[in-house]
Amino acid sequence: NSMSLMDFLGKDYRGTAGLPVINIPGCAPVGDNFTETVAMVLLFLQGIGPLPEFDELGRPAWLFKETVHQRCVRGGYYEEGIFATEYGGKECLVEIGCWGPVVQCNITQRGAINHMGGCMNTGGVCIGCTMPGFPDKFAPFYKTPPGSTVSSNAVRTYGAVIRRLRRMTQQYQNMEPRWDESSHQIPSGWGQVEKPSLTSRALHYLYEKMQFSDSARPGTYVGEGSLKAKGKHTPEV
Ligand code: SF4
Ligand code: SF4
């Protein structure tokens, strides 16, 4: 259990320029976080810029407000309740040890070097290396964080429903409007699309009703003698 420099120097410590200890955490810290903070402090000391905002732990506040999870490229998988069971998968890594939902770190936004790389982008779980509790409070690494049991089970249930609804909408949006009107007789050579089931068609119908409830559907003429009045959406060719 090591002591931080901030604890060692004490809460009243101020450097020669009157500044307290500034923490730019990480193992190792993202280089751009370091240079950006140093640049802002130098601008302040030169009287050119304002004093940068630091949080209660002495971290640059604008860099460490958001969690890893809020910007993670795998967030869509988490939201649909799809979790990796082994390393090398493209899904959310929470069940194989990712602490991203509670860790404040901007690597998912900024990348490791030149906006490239970063833990989740390269298949790694978050082990909380920017947090004062690291490493002890995040051990053992690569074990499911206990707090994620509630959230991932809730998301798994919700995600299973949402995923199915989204696939139905996706199927609907993968059809040209003209195909819908011709009972899905698809004239295109490349359009080898499965005909939607009766349930899907009923849901698509309701979906479209809601979508265009207060606006005209594209291709629908609303004037007198319009195609809409004749019950048609697209002009005849
Ligand atoms: S991999 Fe981690 S940070 Fe990314 S979505 Fe999953 S839990 Fe969140
Ligand atoms: S382990 Fe977590 S806190 Fe450390 S750099 Fe990776 S995402 Fe950020």
PDB file of C-alpha atoms and ligand atoms in Angstrom:
ATOM      1  CA  ASN A   1       0.000   0.000   0.000  1.00  0.00           C
ATOM      2  CA  SER A   2       2.028   2.958  -1.266  1.00  0.00           C
ATOM      3  CA  MET A   3       1.691   6.602  -0.239  1.00  0.00           C
ATOM      4  CA  SER A   4       0.943   9.212  -2.872  1.00  0.00           C
ATOM      5  CA  LEU A   5       3.122  12.290  -3.274  1.00  0.00           C
ATOM      6  CA  MET A   6       0.132  14.433  -2.290  1.00  0.00           C
ATOM      7  CA  ASP A   7      -0.225  12.605   1.039  1.00  0.00           C
ATOM      8  CA  PHE A   8       3.518  12.701   1.618  1.00  0.00           C
ATOM      9  CA  LEU A   9       3.796  16.464   1.107  1.00  0.00           C
ATOM     10  CA  GLY A  10       0.689  17.210   3.161  1.00  0.00           C
ATOM     11  CA  LYS A  11      -2.511  19.121   2.445  1.00  0.00           C
ATOM     12  CA  ASP A  12      -0.993  22.589   2.939  1.00  0.00           C
ATOM     13  CA  TYR A  13       1.860  22.071   0.509  1.00  0.00           C
ATOM     14  CA  ARG A  14       2.296  24.694  -2.185  1.00  0.00           C
ATOM     15  CA  GLY A  15       5.074  24.782  -4.783  1.00  0.00           C
ATOM     16  CA  THR A  16       7.251  27.855  -5.420  1.00  0.00           C
ATOM     17  CA  ALA A  17       4.681  29.209  -7.906  1.00  0.00           C
ATOM     18  CA  GLY A  18       1.949  28.818  -5.266  1.00  0.00           C
ATOM     19  CA  LEU A  19       0.439  25.753  -6.909  1.00  0.00           C
ATOM     20  CA  PRO A  20      -0.680  22.617  -5.036  1.00  0.00           C
ATOM     21  CA  VAL A  21       0.242  19.113  -6.203  1.00  0.00           C
ATOM     22  CA  ILE A  22      -1.313  18.396  -9.597  1.00  0.00           C
ATOM     23  CA  ASN A  23      -2.108  14.764 -10.308  1.00  0.00           C
ATOM     24  CA  ILE A  24      -2.175  13.453 -13.858  1.00  0.00           C
ATOM     25  CA  PRO A  25      -2.932   9.815 -13.159  1.00  0.00           C
ATOM     26  CA  GLY A  26      -2.448   6.721 -15.300  1.00  0.00           C
ATOM     27  CA  CYS A  27      -0.114   3.779 -15.620  1.00  0.00           C
ATOM     28  CA  ALA A  28       1.534   5.395 -17.556  1.00  0.00           C
ATOM     29  CA  PRO A  29      -0.493   8.626 -17.964  1.00  0.00           C
ATOM     30  CA  VAL A  30      -1.713   9.454 -21.456  1.00  0.00           C
ATOM     31  CA  GLY A  31       1.024  11.698 -22.891  1.00  0.00           C
ATOM     32  CA  ASP A  32      -1.414  14.254 -24.336  1.00  0.00           C
ATOM     33  CA  ASN A  33      -3.050  14.640 -20.890  1.00  0.00           C
ATOM     34  CA  PHE A  34       0.343  15.472 -19.424  1.00  0.00           C
ATOM     35  CA  THR A  35       1.475  17.965 -22.085  1.00  0.00           C
ATOM     36  CA  GLU A  36      -1.930  19.648 -22.265  1.00  0.00           C
ATOM     37  CA  THR A  37      -2.013  20.197 -18.487  1.00  0.00           C
ATOM     38  CA  VAL A  38       1.580  21.455 -18.359  1.00  0.00           C
ATOM     39  CA  ALA A  39       0.828  23.844 -21.253  1.00  0.00           C
ATOM     40  CA  MET A  40      -2.248  25.221 -19.486  1.00  0.00           C
ATOM     41  CA  VAL A  41      -0.383  25.723 -16.206  1.00  0.00           C
ATOM     42  CA  LEU A  42       2.454  27.499 -18.037  1.00  0.00           C
ATOM     43  CA  LEU A  43      -0.015  29.788 -19.793  1.00  0.00           C
ATOM     44  CA  PHE A  44      -1.529  30.593 -16.377  1.00  0.00           C
ATOM     45  CA  LEU A  45       1.884  31.308 -14.840  1.00  0.00           C
ATOM     46  CA  GLN A  46       2.649  33.637 -17.759  1.00  0.00           C
ATOM     47  CA  GLY A  47      -0.616  35.495 -17.124  1.00  0.00           C
ATOM     48  CA  ILE A  48      -1.972  34.516 -20.548  1.00  0.00           C
ATOM     49  CA  GLY A  49      -4.604  31.963 -19.532  1.00  0.00           C
ATOM     50  CA  PRO A  50      -6.935  31.250 -16.604  1.00  0.00           C
ATOM     51  CA  LEU A  51      -6.044  28.854 -13.791  1.00  0.00           C
ATOM     52  CA  PRO A  52      -7.074  25.421 -15.059  1.00  0.00           C
ATOM     53  CA  GLU A  53      -9.829  23.708 -13.083  1.00  0.00           C
ATOM     54  CA  PHE A  54      -8.734  20.805 -10.890  1.00  0.00           C
ATOM     55  CA  ASP A  55     -11.024  18.361  -9.103  1.00  0.00           C
ATOM     56  CA  GLU A  56     -11.006  17.409  -5.437  1.00  0.00           C
ATOM     57  CA  LEU A  57      -8.150  14.974  -6.085  1.00  0.00           C
ATOM     58  CA  GLY A  58      -5.975  17.520  -7.846  1.00  0.00           C
ATOM     59  CA  ARG A  59      -6.675  16.022 -11.289  1.00  0.00           C
ATOM     60  CA  PRO A  60      -7.347  18.236 -14.347  1.00  0.00           C
ATOM     61  CA  ALA A  61     -11.138  18.329 -14.005  1.00  0.00           C
ATOM     62  CA  TRP A  62     -11.896  18.578 -17.718  1.00  0.00           C
ATOM     63  CA  LEU A  63      -9.959  15.376 -18.399  1.00  0.00           C
ATOM     64  CA  PHE A  64     -11.205  13.137 -15.602  1.00  0.00           C
ATOM     65  CA  LYS A  65     -14.919  13.933 -15.231  1.00  0.00           C
ATOM     66  CA  GLU A  66     -16.290  11.185 -17.437  1.00  0.00           C
ATOM     67  CA  THR A  67     -15.959   7.462 -16.982  1.00  0.00           C
ATOM     68  CA  VAL A  68     -14.237   5.081 -19.363  1.00  0.00           C
ATOM     69  CA  HIS A  69     -17.597   3.475 -20.006  1.00  0.00           C
ATOM     70  CA  GLN A  70     -19.267   6.694 -21.165  1.00  0.00           C
ATOM     71  CA  ARG A  71     -17.008   6.875 -24.242  1.00  0.00           C
ATOM     72  CA  CYS A  72     -16.170   3.211 -24.762  1.00  0.00           C
ATOM     73  CA  VAL A  73     -16.310   1.802 -28.281  1.00  0.00           C
ATOM     74  CA  ARG A  74     -17.941  -1.324 -26.790  1.00  0.00           C
ATOM     75  CA  GLY A  75     -20.745   0.650 -25.108  1.00  0.00           C
ATOM     76  CA  GLY A  76     -23.274  -0.463 -27.727  1.00  0.00           C
ATOM     77  CA  TYR A  77     -22.653  -4.103 -26.830  1.00  0.00           C
ATOM     78  CA  TYR A  78     -23.063  -3.352 -23.138  1.00  0.00           C
ATOM     79  CA  GLU A  79     -26.315  -1.533 -23.805  1.00  0.00           C
ATOM     80  CA  GLU A  80     -27.691  -4.553 -25.721  1.00  0.00           C
ATOM     81  CA  GLY A  81     -26.496  -6.961 -23.016  1.00  0.00           C
ATOM     82  CA  ILE A  82     -23.868  -8.728 -25.147  1.00  0.00           C
ATOM     83  CA  PHE A  83     -20.794  -9.664 -23.108  1.00  0.00           C
ATOM     84  CA  ALA A  84     -17.498 -11.302 -24.027  1.00  0.00           C
ATOM     85  CA  THR A  85     -16.754 -14.557 -22.264  1.00  0.00           C
ATOM     86  CA  GLU A  86     -13.105 -14.707 -23.298  1.00  0.00           C
ATOM     87  CA  TYR A  87     -10.345 -12.348 -24.397  1.00  0.00           C
ATOM     88  CA  GLY A  88     -10.147 -11.448 -28.042  1.00  0.00           C
ATOM     89  CA  GLY A  89     -13.883 -10.879 -28.418  1.00  0.00           C
ATOM     90  CA  LYS A  90     -15.390  -7.649 -29.771  1.00  0.00           C
ATOM     91  CA  GLU A  91     -18.136  -7.469 -27.140  1.00  0.00           C
ATOM     92  CA  CYS A  92     -18.281  -5.637 -23.813  1.00  0.00           C
ATOM     93  CA  LEU A  93     -15.593  -6.845 -21.415  1.00  0.00           C
ATOM     94  CA  VAL A  94     -17.316  -6.263 -18.082  1.00  0.00           C
ATOM     95  CA  GLU A  95     -17.743  -9.929 -17.257  1.00  0.00           C
ATOM     96  CA  ILE A  96     -14.071 -10.639 -17.759  1.00  0.00           C
ATOM     97  CA  GLY A  97     -12.934  -7.891 -15.436  1.00  0.00           C
ATOM     98  CA  CYS A  98     -13.625  -4.416 -16.868  1.00  0.00           C
ATOM     99  CA  TRP A  99     -14.136  -1.689 -14.227  1.00  0.00           C
ATOM    100  CA  GLY A 100     -14.836   0.990 -16.874  1.00  0.00           C
ATOM    101  CA  PRO A 101     -18.320   1.966 -15.630  1.00  0.00           C
ATOM    102  CA  VAL A 102     -16.863   3.424 -12.404  1.00  0.00           C
ATOM    103  CA  VAL A 103     -13.408   4.569 -13.489  1.00  0.00           C
ATOM    104  CA  GLN A 104     -12.662   8.181 -14.433  1.00  0.00           C
ATOM    105  CA  CYS A 105     -10.303   8.131 -17.401  1.00  0.00           C
ATOM    106  CA  ASN A 106     -10.425   9.689 -20.865  1.00  0.00           C
ATOM    107  CA  ILE A 107      -8.451   7.096 -22.816  1.00  0.00           C
ATOM    108  CA  THR A 108     -11.558   5.933 -24.680  1.00  0.00           C
ATOM    109  CA  GLN A 109     -12.007   9.498 -25.921  1.00  0.00           C
ATOM    110  CA  ARG A 110      -8.393  10.493 -26.467  1.00  0.00           C
ATOM    111  CA  GLY A 111      -6.654   7.206 -27.254  1.00  0.00           C
ATOM    112  CA  ALA A 112      -3.234   6.234 -25.956  1.00  0.00           C
ATOM    113  CA  ILE A 113      -0.996   7.960 -28.524  1.00  0.00           C
ATOM    114  CA  ASN A 114      -2.072  10.348 -31.296  1.00  0.00           C
ATOM    115  CA  HIS A 115      -5.738   9.427 -30.763  1.00  0.00           C
ATOM    116  CA  MET A 116      -4.992   5.780 -31.442  1.00  0.00           C
ATOM    117  CA  GLY A 117      -5.123   2.710 -29.227  1.00  0.00           C
ATOM    118  CA  GLY A 118      -6.339   2.688 -25.654  1.00  0.00           C
ATOM    119  CA  CYS A 119      -7.348  -0.216 -23.456  1.00  0.00           C
ATOM    120  CA  MET A 120     -10.741  -1.284 -24.857  1.00  0.00           C
ATOM    121  CA  ASN A 121      -9.773  -0.434 -28.437  1.00  0.00           C
ATOM    122  CA  THR A 122      -7.008  -3.001 -28.203  1.00  0.00           C
ATOM    123  CA  GLY A 123      -8.989  -5.641 -26.305  1.00  0.00           C
ATOM    124  CA  GLY A 124      -7.915  -4.839 -22.751  1.00  0.00           C
ATOM    125  CA  VAL A 125     -10.156  -4.464 -19.722  1.00  0.00           C
ATOM    126  CA  CYS A 126     -10.026  -1.381 -17.493  1.00  0.00           C
ATOM    127  CA  ILE A 127      -8.177  -2.121 -14.253  1.00  0.00           C
ATOM    128  CA  GLY A 128      -8.662   1.379 -12.842  1.00  0.00           C
ATOM    129  CA  CYS A 129      -5.103   2.671 -13.155  1.00  0.00           C
ATOM    130  CA  THR A 130      -6.146   6.344 -12.885  1.00  0.00           C
ATOM    131  CA  MET A 131      -7.913   5.899  -9.557  1.00  0.00           C
ATOM    132  CA  PRO A 132      -6.416   6.437  -6.085  1.00  0.00           C
ATOM    133  CA  GLY A 133      -7.632   2.945  -5.143  1.00  0.00           C
ATOM    134  CA  PHE A 134      -5.462   1.331  -7.840  1.00  0.00           C
ATOM    135  CA  PRO A 135      -4.143  -1.353  -7.707  1.00  0.00           C
ATOM    136  CA  ASP A 136      -5.336  -2.912  -4.447  1.00  0.00           C
ATOM    137  CA  LYS A 137      -9.011  -2.016  -4.739  1.00  0.00           C
ATOM    138  CA  PHE A 138      -9.213  -3.364  -8.290  1.00  0.00           C
ATOM    139  CA  ALA A 139      -7.576  -6.710  -7.492  1.00  0.00           C
ATOM    140  CA  PRO A 140      -7.781  -9.473  -8.437  1.00  0.00           C
ATOM    141  CA  PHE A 141      -7.498  -8.249 -12.020  1.00  0.00           C
ATOM    142  CA  TYR A 142      -9.561  -9.989 -14.688  1.00  0.00           C
ATOM    143  CA  LYS A 143     -12.277 -11.097 -12.269  1.00  0.00           C
ATOM    144  CA  THR A 144     -15.843  -9.808 -12.763  1.00  0.00           C
ATOM    145  CA  PRO A 145     -16.268  -6.675 -10.614  1.00  0.00           C
ATOM    146  CA  PRO A 146     -18.855  -7.567  -7.940  1.00  0.00           C
ATOM    147  CA  GLY A 147     -20.904  -4.397  -8.569  1.00  0.00           C
ATOM    148  CA  SER A 148     -21.425  -5.311 -12.200  1.00  0.00           C
ATOM    149  CA  THR A 149     -23.559  -8.366 -11.366  1.00  0.00           C
ATOM    150  CA  VAL A 150     -26.673  -6.267 -10.765  1.00  0.00           C
ATOM    151  CA  SER A 151     -26.194  -3.928 -13.713  1.00  0.00           C
ATOM    152  CA  SER A 152     -25.123  -6.523 -16.279  1.00  0.00           C
ATOM    153  CA  ASN A 153     -27.991  -8.869 -15.394  1.00  0.00           C
ATOM    154  CA  ALA A 154     -30.462  -5.983 -15.653  1.00  0.00           C
ATOM    155  CA  VAL A 155     -28.970  -4.938 -18.999  1.00  0.00           C
ATOM    156  CA  ARG A 156     -28.991  -8.532 -20.251  1.00  0.00           C
ATOM    157  CA  THR A 157     -32.756  -8.763 -19.645  1.00  0.00           C
ATOM    158  CA  TYR A 158     -33.530  -5.352 -21.107  1.00  0.00           C
ATOM    159  CA  GLY A 159     -31.052  -5.860 -23.954  1.00  0.00           C
ATOM    160  CA  ALA A 160     -32.620  -9.136 -25.092  1.00  0.00           C
ATOM    161  CA  VAL A 161     -35.923  -7.342 -25.741  1.00  0.00           C
ATOM    162  CA  ILE A 162     -34.417  -4.187 -27.233  1.00  0.00           C
ATOM    163  CA  ARG A 163     -32.150  -6.215 -29.503  1.00  0.00           C
ATOM    164  CA  ARG A 164     -35.078  -8.075 -31.056  1.00  0.00           C
ATOM    165  CA  LEU A 165     -37.045  -4.863 -31.578  1.00  0.00           C
ATOM    166  CA  ARG A 166     -34.030  -3.214 -33.182  1.00  0.00           C
ATOM    167  CA  ARG A 167     -33.456  -6.153 -35.542  1.00  0.00           C
ATOM    168  CA  MET A 168     -37.101  -5.813 -36.672  1.00  0.00           C
ATOM    169  CA  THR A 169     -36.645  -2.098 -37.324  1.00  0.00           C
ATOM    170  CA  GLN A 170     -33.382  -2.859 -39.082  1.00  0.00           C
ATOM    171  CA  GLN A 171     -35.148  -5.343 -41.351  1.00  0.00           C
ATOM    172  CA  TYR A 172     -37.798  -2.703 -42.110  1.00  0.00           C
ATOM    173  CA  GLN A 173     -35.168  -0.064 -42.905  1.00  0.00           C
ATOM    174  CA  ASN A 174     -33.333  -2.498 -45.176  1.00  0.00           C
ATOM    175  CA  MET A 175     -36.347  -2.574 -47.502  1.00  0.00           C
ATOM    176  CA  GLU A 176     -37.003   0.018 -50.192  1.00  0.00           C
ATOM    177  CA  PRO A 177     -40.472   1.627 -49.820  1.00  0.00           C
ATOM    178  CA  ARG A 178     -41.282   0.325 -53.300  1.00  0.00           C
ATOM    179  CA  TRP A 179     -40.604  -3.248 -52.157  1.00  0.00           C
ATOM    180  CA  ASP A 180     -43.080  -2.804 -49.287  1.00  0.00           C
ATOM    181  CA  GLU A 181     -45.754  -1.736 -51.739  1.00  0.00           C
ATOM    182  CA  SER A 182     -45.171  -4.664 -54.085  1.00  0.00           C
ATOM    183  CA  SER A 183     -45.669  -7.283 -51.330  1.00  0.00           C
ATOM    184  CA  HIS A 184     -41.906  -7.686 -51.126  1.00  0.00           C
ATOM    185  CA  GLN A 185     -41.495  -8.857 -54.730  1.00  0.00           C
ATOM    186  CA  ILE A 186     -37.939  -7.593 -55.069  1.00  0.00           C
ATOM    187  CA  PRO A 187     -36.912  -6.854 -58.637  1.00  0.00           C
ATOM    188  CA  SER A 188     -33.254  -6.110 -57.901  1.00  0.00           C
ATOM    189  CA  GLY A 189     -30.718  -8.786 -58.703  1.00  0.00           C
ATOM    190  CA  TRP A 190     -28.831  -8.104 -55.477  1.00  0.00           C
ATOM    191  CA  GLY A 191     -31.920  -7.806 -53.285  1.00  0.00           C
ATOM    192  CA  GLN A 192     -31.946 -11.322 -51.856  1.00  0.00           C
ATOM    193  CA  VAL A 193     -33.909 -10.206 -48.828  1.00  0.00           C
ATOM    194  CA  GLU A 194     -35.978 -12.517 -46.682  1.00  0.00           C
ATOM    195  CA  LYS A 195     -39.677 -11.725 -46.800  1.00  0.00           C
ATOM    196  CA  PRO A 196     -40.836 -10.323 -43.437  1.00  0.00           C
ATOM    197  CA  SER A 197     -43.173 -12.494 -41.372  1.00  0.00           C
ATOM    198  CA  LEU A 198     -46.773 -11.467 -40.731  1.00  0.00           C
ATOM    199  CA  THR A 199     -45.842 -10.299 -37.219  1.00  0.00           C
ATOM    200  CA  SER A 200     -42.942  -8.256 -38.559  1.00  0.00           C
ATOM    201  CA  ARG A 201     -45.168  -6.664 -41.186  1.00  0.00           C
ATOM    202  CA  ALA A 202     -47.762  -5.751 -38.557  1.00  0.00           C
ATOM    203  CA  LEU A 203     -45.030  -4.186 -36.392  1.00  0.00           C
ATOM    204  CA  HIS A 204     -43.546  -2.365 -39.378  1.00  0.00           C
ATOM    205  CA  TYR A 205     -46.999  -0.971 -40.171  1.00  0.00           C
ATOM    206  CA  LEU A 206     -47.409   0.319 -36.606  1.00  0.00           C
ATOM    207  CA  TYR A 207     -43.874   1.661 -36.652  1.00  0.00           C
ATOM    208  CA  GLU A 208     -44.529   3.645 -39.798  1.00  0.00           C
ATOM    209  CA  LYS A 209     -47.808   4.971 -38.403  1.00  0.00           C
ATOM    210  CA  MET A 210     -45.961   6.323 -35.382  1.00  0.00           C
ATOM    211  CA  GLN A 211     -43.068   7.657 -37.424  1.00  0.00           C
ATOM    212  CA  PHE A 212     -45.279   9.691 -39.751  1.00  0.00           C
ATOM    213  CA  SER A 213     -48.103  10.445 -37.290  1.00  0.00           C
ATOM    214  CA  ASP A 214     -47.658  14.214 -37.564  1.00  0.00           C
ATOM    215  CA  SER A 215     -45.751  14.600 -40.797  1.00  0.00           C
ATOM    216  CA  ALA A 216     -46.055  13.617 -44.423  1.00  0.00           C
ATOM    217  CA  ARG A 217     -44.312  10.465 -45.564  1.00  0.00           C
ATOM    218  CA  PRO A 218     -41.717  11.260 -48.252  1.00  0.00           C
ATOM    219  CA  GLY A 219     -43.223  10.782 -51.696  1.00  0.00           C
ATOM    220  CA  THR A 220     -46.726  11.555 -50.441  1.00  0.00           C
ATOM    221  CA  TYR A 221     -48.380  14.566 -52.109  1.00  0.00           C
ATOM    222  CA  VAL A 222     -50.713  16.330 -49.761  1.00  0.00           C
ATOM    223  CA  GLY A 223     -52.472  18.661 -52.217  1.00  0.00           C
ATOM    224  CA  GLU A 224     -55.872  18.203 -53.806  1.00  0.00           C
ATOM    225  CA  GLY A 225     -55.963  15.207 -56.135  1.00  0.00           C
ATOM    226  CA  SER A 226     -52.763  13.967 -54.568  1.00  0.00           C
ATOM    227  CA  LEU A 227     -51.569  10.399 -54.665  1.00  0.00           C
ATOM    228  CA  LYS A 228     -52.226  10.207 -50.919  1.00  0.00           C
ATOM    229  CA  ALA A 229     -55.889  10.880 -51.629  1.00  0.00           C
ATOM    230  CA  LYS A 230     -55.763   7.981 -54.077  1.00  0.00           C
ATOM    231  CA  GLY A 231     -54.089   5.783 -51.433  1.00  0.00           C
ATOM    232  CA  LYS A 232     -50.690   5.695 -53.155  1.00  0.00           C
ATOM    233  CA  HIS A 233     -47.324   6.809 -51.827  1.00  0.00           C
ATOM    234  CA  THR A 234     -45.135   6.891 -54.906  1.00  0.00           C
ATOM    235  CA  PRO A 235     -45.820   8.152 -58.412  1.00  0.00           C
ATOM    236  CA  GLU A 236     -46.528   5.567 -61.050  1.00  0.00           C
ATOM    237  CA  VAL A 237     -43.815   5.049 -63.641  1.00  0.00           C
TER     238      VAL A 237
HETATM  239  S1  SF4 B   1     -15.735  -2.843 -22.105  1.00  0.00           S
HETATM  240 FE1  SF4 B   1     -15.814  -1.860 -20.076  1.00  0.00          FE
HETATM  241  S2  SF4 B   1     -15.918   0.327 -20.488  1.00  0.00           S
HETATM  242 FE2  SF4 B   1     -16.404  -0.735 -22.383  1.00  0.00          FE
HETATM  243  S3  SF4 B   1     -18.637  -0.877 -22.416  1.00  0.00           S
HETATM  244 FE3  SF4 B   1     -17.883  -2.751 -21.457  1.00  0.00          FE
HETATM  245  S4  SF4 B   1     -17.850  -2.290 -19.256  1.00  0.00           S
HETATM  246 FE4  SF4 B   1     -18.007  -0.361 -20.326  1.00  0.00          FE
HETATM  247  S1  SF4 B   2      -6.768   0.626 -17.320  1.00  0.00           S
HETATM  248 FE1  SF4 B   2      -8.643   1.878 -17.208  1.00  0.00          FE
HETATM  249  S2  SF4 B   2      -7.983   3.724 -16.143  1.00  0.00           S
HETATM  250 FE2  SF4 B   2      -6.124   2.738 -16.895  1.00  0.00          FE
HETATM  251  S3  SF4 B   2      -5.757   3.679 -18.909  1.00  0.00           S
HETATM  252 FE3  SF4 B   2      -6.959   1.789 -19.236  1.00  0.00          FE
HETATM  253  S4  SF4 B   2      -9.068   2.525 -19.297  1.00  0.00           S
HETATM  254 FE4  SF4 B   2      -7.861   4.142 -18.340  1.00  0.00          FE
END
